[in-house]
mmCIF file of C-alpha atoms in Angstrom:
data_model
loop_
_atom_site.group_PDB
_atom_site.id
_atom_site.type_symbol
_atom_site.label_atom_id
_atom_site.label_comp_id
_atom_site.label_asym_id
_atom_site.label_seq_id
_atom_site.Cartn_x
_atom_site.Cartn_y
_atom_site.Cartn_z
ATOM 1 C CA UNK A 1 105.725 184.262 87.238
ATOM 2 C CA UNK A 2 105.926 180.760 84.999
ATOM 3 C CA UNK A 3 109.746 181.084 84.912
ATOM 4 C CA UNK A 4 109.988 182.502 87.839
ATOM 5 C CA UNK A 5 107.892 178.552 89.265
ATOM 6 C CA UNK A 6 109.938 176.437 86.403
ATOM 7 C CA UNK A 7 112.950 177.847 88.038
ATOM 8 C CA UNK A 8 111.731 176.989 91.525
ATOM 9 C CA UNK A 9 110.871 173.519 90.508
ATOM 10 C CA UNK A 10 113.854 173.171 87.746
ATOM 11 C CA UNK A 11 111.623 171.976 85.337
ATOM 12 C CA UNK A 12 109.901 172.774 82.154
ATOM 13 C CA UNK A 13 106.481 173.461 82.882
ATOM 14 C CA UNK A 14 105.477 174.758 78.590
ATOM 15 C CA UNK A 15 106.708 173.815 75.415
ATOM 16 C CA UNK A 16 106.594 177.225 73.713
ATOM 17 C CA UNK A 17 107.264 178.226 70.574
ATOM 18 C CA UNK A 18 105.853 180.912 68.180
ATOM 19 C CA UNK A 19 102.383 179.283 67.321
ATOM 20 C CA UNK A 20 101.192 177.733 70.380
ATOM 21 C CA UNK A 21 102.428 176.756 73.808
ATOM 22 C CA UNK A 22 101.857 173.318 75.658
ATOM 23 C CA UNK A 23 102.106 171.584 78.776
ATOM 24 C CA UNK A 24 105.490 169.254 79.186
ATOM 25 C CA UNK A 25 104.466 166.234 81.293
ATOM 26 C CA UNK A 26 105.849 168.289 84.391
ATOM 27 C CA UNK A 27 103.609 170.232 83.276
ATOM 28 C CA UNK A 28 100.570 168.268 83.322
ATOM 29 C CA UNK A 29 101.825 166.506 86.726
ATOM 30 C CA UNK A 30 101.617 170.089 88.641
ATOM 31 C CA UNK A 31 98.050 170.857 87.125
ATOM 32 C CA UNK A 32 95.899 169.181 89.257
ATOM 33 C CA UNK A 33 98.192 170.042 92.094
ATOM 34 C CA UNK A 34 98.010 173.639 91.012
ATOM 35 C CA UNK A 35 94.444 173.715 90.568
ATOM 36 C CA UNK A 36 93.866 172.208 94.451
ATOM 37 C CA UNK A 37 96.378 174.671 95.801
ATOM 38 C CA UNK A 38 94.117 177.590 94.196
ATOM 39 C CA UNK A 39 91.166 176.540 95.539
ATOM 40 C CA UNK A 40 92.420 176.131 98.919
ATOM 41 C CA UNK A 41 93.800 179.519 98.455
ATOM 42 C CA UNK A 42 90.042 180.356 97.939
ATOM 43 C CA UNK A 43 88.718 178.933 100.901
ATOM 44 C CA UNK A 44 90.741 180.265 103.096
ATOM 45 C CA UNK A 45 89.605 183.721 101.719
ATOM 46 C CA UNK A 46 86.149 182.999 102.392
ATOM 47 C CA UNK A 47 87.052 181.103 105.803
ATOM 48 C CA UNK A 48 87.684 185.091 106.761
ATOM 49 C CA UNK A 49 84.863 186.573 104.634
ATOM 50 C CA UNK A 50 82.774 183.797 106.916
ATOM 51 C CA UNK A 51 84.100 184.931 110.259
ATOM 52 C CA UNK A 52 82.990 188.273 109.626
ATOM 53 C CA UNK A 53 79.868 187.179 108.608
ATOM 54 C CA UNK A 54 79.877 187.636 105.022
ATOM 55 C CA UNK A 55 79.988 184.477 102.440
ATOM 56 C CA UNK A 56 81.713 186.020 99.289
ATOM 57 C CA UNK A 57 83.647 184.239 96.632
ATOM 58 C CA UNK A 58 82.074 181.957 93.950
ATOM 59 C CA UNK A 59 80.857 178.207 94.026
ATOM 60 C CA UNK A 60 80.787 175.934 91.152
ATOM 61 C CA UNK A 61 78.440 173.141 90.998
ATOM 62 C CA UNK A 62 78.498 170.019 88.769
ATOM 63 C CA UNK A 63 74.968 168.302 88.173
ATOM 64 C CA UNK A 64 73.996 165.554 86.050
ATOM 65 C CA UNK A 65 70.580 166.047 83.824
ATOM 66 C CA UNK A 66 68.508 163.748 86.010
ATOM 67 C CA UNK A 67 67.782 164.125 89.181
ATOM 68 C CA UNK A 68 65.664 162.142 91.813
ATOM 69 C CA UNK A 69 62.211 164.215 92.906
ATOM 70 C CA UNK A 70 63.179 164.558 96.602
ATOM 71 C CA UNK A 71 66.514 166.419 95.032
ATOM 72 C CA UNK A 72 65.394 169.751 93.604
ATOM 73 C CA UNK A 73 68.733 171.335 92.845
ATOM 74 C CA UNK A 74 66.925 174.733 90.790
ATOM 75 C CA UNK A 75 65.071 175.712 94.056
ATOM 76 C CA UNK A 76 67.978 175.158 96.370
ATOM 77 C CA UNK A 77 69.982 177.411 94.050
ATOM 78 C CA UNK A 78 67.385 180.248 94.166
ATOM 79 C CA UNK A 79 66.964 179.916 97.816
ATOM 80 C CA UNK A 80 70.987 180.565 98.347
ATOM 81 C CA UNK A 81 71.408 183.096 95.609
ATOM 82 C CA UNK A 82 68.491 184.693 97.755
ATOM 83 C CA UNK A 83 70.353 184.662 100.694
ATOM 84 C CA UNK A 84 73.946 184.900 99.789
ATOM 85 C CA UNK A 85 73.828 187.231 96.559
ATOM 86 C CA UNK A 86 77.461 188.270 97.117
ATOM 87 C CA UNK A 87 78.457 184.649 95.512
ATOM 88 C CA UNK A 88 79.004 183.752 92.338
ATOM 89 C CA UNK A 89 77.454 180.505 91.342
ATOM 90 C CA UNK A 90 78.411 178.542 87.943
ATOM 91 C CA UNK A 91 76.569 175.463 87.181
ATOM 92 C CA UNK A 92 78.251 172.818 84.491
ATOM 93 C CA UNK A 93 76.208 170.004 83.350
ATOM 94 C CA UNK A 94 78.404 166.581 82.571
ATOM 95 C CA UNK A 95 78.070 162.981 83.578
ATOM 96 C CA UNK A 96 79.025 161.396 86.520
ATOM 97 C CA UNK A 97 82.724 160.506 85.377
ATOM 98 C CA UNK A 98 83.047 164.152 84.529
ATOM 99 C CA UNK A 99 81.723 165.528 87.616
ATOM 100 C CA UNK A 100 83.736 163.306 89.418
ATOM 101 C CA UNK A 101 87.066 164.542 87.541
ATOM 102 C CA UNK A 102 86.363 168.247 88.345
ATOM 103 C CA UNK A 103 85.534 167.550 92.203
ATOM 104 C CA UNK A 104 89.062 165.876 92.486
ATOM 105 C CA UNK A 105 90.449 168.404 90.371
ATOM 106 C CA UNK A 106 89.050 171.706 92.323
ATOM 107 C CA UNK A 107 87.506 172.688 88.989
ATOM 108 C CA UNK A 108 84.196 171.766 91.201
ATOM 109 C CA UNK A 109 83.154 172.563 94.536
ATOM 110 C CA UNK A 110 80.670 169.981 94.709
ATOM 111 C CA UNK A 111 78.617 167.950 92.130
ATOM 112 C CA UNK A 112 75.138 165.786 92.169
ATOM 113 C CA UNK A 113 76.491 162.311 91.079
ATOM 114 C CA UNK A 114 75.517 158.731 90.418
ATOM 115 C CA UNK A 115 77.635 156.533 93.091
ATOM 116 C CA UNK A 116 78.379 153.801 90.488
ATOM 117 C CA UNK A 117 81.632 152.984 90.029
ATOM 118 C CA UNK A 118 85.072 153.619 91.441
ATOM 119 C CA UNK A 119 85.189 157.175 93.479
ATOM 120 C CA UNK A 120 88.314 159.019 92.899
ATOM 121 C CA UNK A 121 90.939 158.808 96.183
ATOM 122 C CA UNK A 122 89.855 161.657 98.658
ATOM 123 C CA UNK A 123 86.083 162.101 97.704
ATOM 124 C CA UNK A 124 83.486 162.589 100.010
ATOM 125 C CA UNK A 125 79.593 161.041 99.067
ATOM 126 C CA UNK A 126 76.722 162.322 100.741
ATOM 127 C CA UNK A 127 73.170 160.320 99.524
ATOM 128 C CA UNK A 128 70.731 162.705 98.450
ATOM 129 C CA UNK A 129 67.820 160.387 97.419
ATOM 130 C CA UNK A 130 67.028 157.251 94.757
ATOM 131 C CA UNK A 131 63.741 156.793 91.991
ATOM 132 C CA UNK A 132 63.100 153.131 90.602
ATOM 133 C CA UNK A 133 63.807 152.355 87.344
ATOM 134 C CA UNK A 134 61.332 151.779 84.528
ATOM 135 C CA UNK A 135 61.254 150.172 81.739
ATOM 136 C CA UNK A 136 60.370 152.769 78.397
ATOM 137 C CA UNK A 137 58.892 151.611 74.826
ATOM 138 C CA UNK A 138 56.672 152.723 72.217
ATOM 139 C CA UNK A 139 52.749 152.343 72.570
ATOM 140 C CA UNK A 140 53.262 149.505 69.994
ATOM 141 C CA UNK A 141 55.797 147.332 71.212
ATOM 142 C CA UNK A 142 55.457 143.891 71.789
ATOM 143 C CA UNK A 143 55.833 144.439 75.613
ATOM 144 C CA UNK A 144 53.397 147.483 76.003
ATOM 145 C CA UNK A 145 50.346 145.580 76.668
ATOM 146 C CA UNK A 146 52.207 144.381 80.014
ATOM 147 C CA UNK A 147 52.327 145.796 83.477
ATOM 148 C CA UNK A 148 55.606 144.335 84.625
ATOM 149 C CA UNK A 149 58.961 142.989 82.983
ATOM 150 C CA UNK A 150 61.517 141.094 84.380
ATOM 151 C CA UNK A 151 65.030 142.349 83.094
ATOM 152 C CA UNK A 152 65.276 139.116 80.862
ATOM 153 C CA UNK A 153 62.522 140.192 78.814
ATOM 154 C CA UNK A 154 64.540 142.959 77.547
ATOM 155 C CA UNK A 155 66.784 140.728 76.065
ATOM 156 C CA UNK A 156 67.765 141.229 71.963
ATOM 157 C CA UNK A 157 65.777 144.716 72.216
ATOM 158 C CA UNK A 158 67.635 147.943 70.901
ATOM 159 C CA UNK A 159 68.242 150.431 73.464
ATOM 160 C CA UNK A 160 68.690 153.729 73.133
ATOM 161 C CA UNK A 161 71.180 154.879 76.037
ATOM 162 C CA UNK A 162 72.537 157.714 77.474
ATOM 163 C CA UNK A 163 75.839 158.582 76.942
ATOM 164 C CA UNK A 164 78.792 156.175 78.409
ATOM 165 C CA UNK A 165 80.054 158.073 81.528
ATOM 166 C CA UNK A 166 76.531 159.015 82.433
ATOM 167 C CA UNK A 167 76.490 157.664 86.065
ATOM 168 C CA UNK A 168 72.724 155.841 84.675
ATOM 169 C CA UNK A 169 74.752 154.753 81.882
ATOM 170 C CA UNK A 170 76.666 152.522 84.245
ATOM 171 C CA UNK A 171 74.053 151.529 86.310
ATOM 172 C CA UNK A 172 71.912 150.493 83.513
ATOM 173 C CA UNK A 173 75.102 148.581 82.445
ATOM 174 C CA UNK A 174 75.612 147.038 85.742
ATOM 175 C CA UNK A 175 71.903 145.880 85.856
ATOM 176 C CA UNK A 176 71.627 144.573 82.841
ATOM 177 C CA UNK A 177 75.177 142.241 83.005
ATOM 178 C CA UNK A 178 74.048 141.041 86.201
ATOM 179 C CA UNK A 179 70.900 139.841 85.163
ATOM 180 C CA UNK A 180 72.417 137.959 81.852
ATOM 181 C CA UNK A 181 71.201 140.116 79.131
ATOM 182 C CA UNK A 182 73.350 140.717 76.187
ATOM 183 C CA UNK A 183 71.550 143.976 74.596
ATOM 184 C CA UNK A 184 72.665 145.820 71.646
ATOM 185 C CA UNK A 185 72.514 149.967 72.256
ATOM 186 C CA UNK A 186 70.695 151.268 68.690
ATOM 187 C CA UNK A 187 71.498 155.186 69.586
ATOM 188 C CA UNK A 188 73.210 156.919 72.101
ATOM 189 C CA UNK A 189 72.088 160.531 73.680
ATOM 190 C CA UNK A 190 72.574 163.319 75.615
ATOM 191 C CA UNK A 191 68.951 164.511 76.653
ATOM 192 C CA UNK A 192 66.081 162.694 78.029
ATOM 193 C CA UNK A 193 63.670 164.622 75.612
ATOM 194 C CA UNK A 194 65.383 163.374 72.537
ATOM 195 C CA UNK A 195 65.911 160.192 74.369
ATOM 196 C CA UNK A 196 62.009 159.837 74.563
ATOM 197 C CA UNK A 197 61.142 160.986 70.875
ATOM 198 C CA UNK A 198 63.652 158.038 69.831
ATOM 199 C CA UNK A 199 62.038 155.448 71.686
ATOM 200 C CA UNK A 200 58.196 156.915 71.152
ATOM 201 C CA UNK A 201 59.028 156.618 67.637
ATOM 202 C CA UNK A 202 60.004 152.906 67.876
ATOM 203 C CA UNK A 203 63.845 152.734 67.436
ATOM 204 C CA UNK A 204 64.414 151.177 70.764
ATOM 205 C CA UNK A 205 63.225 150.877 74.309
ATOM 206 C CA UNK A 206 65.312 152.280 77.336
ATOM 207 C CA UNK A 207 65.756 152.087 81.313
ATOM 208 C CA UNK A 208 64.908 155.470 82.676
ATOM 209 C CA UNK A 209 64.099 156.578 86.522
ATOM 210 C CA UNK A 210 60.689 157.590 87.343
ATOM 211 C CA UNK A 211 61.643 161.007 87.354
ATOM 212 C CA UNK A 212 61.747 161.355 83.536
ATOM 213 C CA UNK A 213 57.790 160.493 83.702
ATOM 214 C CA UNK A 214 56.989 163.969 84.368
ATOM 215 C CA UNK A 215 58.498 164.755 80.671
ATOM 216 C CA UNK A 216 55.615 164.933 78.063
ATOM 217 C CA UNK A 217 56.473 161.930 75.828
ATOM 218 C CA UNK A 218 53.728 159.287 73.928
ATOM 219 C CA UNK A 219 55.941 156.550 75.368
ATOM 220 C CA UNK A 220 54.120 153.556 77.339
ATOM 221 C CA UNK A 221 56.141 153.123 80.876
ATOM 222 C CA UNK A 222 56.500 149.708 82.104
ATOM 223 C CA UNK A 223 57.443 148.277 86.023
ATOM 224 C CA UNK A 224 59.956 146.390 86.845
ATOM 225 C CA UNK A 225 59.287 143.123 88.912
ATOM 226 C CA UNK A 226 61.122 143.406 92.322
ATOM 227 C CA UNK A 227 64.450 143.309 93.113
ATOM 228 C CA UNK A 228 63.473 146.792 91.170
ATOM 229 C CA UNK A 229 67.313 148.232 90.744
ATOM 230 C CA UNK A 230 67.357 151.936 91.552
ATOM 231 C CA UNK A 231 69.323 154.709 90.618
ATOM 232 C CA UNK A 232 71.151 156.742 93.314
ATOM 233 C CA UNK A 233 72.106 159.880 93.399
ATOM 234 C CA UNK A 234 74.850 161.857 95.847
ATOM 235 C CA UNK A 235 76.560 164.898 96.154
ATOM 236 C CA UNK A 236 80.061 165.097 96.289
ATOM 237 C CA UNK A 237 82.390 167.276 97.329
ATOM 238 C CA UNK A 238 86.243 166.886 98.754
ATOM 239 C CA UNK A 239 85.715 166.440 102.300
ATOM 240 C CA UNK A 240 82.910 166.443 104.197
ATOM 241 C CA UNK A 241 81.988 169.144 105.051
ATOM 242 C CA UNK A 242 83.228 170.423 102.046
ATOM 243 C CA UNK A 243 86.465 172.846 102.420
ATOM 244 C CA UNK A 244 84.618 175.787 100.995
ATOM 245 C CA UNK A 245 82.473 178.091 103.330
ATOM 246 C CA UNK A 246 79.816 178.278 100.363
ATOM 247 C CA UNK A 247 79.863 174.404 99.739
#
């Protein structure tokens, strides 16, 4: 069938040879193609399935870690396995420039985002909900005794971050810039409980949403004087509505 398509398209679609085969930059031009022409294959098989009243197929859903209270994306997945059992949901767990990547590419049906930066050419964004930012630090840090910070009086403190295409990442990044503050990041993470443990244990303060209050941590949380910058969160999908019957 691959020589039967590199004849079609008189190109070399693999470099093969005896140990491993790779894509040719034809090749790696057709793969996103490819990938959007199979998942439009896929939707039109469950435009049918939806006629007659069944939703079949699978749906694959991108989510960050954190996730705004008014957006609870574990109950909303029980409630439509519940209903539709006859799809097959997979769940991958990325940041925001990740997410984004697979949406475009049809690796994703849809994905919870953070609506920071550029959005790739023929993305839909739906707003799902937003939680304030707060300020994080160790019971013993100079600024713990306080009930509100202005954003300057983070300056020349370590942070500890989240990783760089983390849609907070950016927004943290954005924030910060705006508001003239140089900072240095100590440690960079992938979890919000390790993220915690770091800064309980005095290594660094960080800028985390409300949300992450309801994690058990001994960390002292600290306001934000108003304009309080908030963090945003969306789904997105290619079109909207979304091209799949179970998106």
């Amino acid at each position: 069938s691959i020589r039967a398509l590199e004849r079609e398209l008189d190109a070399a679609l693999f470099v093969r040879s005896t140990r491993r085969v790779e894509l040719t930059p034809a090749g790696r031009a057709l793969l996103p193609e490819a990938r959007r022409t199979l998942a439009a294959a896929r939707s039109a098989t469950e435009a049918v399935a939806a006629v007659q009243g069944l939703l079949r197929g699978s749906l694959a859903i991108g989510t960050m870690q954190i996730l705004p209270p008014t957006v609870d994306l574990v109950a909303v997945l029980g409630r439509f396995h519940a209903r539709h059992p006859g799809v097959e949901l997979r769940l991958h767990q990325a940041g925001t420039g990740t997410l984004l990547e697979g949406v475009a590419a049809g690796a994703l049906d849809l994905a919870m985002v953070a609506p920071v930066g550029p959005v790739p050419q023929g993305i839909s964004m739906r707003p799902l909900g937003s939680d304030q930012l707060l300020v994080a630090c160790a019971p013993g840090h100079r600024l713990a005794g306080r009930d509100q910070v202005d954003l300057p009086d983070l300056a020349g403190e370590p942070f500890i971050d989240f990783q760089r295409d983390w849609g907070l990442r950016m927004l943290i990044d954005q924030q910060l810039a705006a508001a003239g503050v140089d900072r240095a990041t100590a440690l960079e993470v992938n979890d919000i409980p390790t993220l915690l443990e770091l800064v309980a244990h005095g290594l660094g303060i960080a800028l985390v949403p409300e949300v992450v209050t309801r994690h058990p941590a001994a960390v002292r949380y600290l306001r934000l004087r108003p304009p309080v910058p908030t963090f945003e969160v969306a789904v997105a999908t290619v079109g909207d509505p979304p091209a799949s019957q179970a998106a």
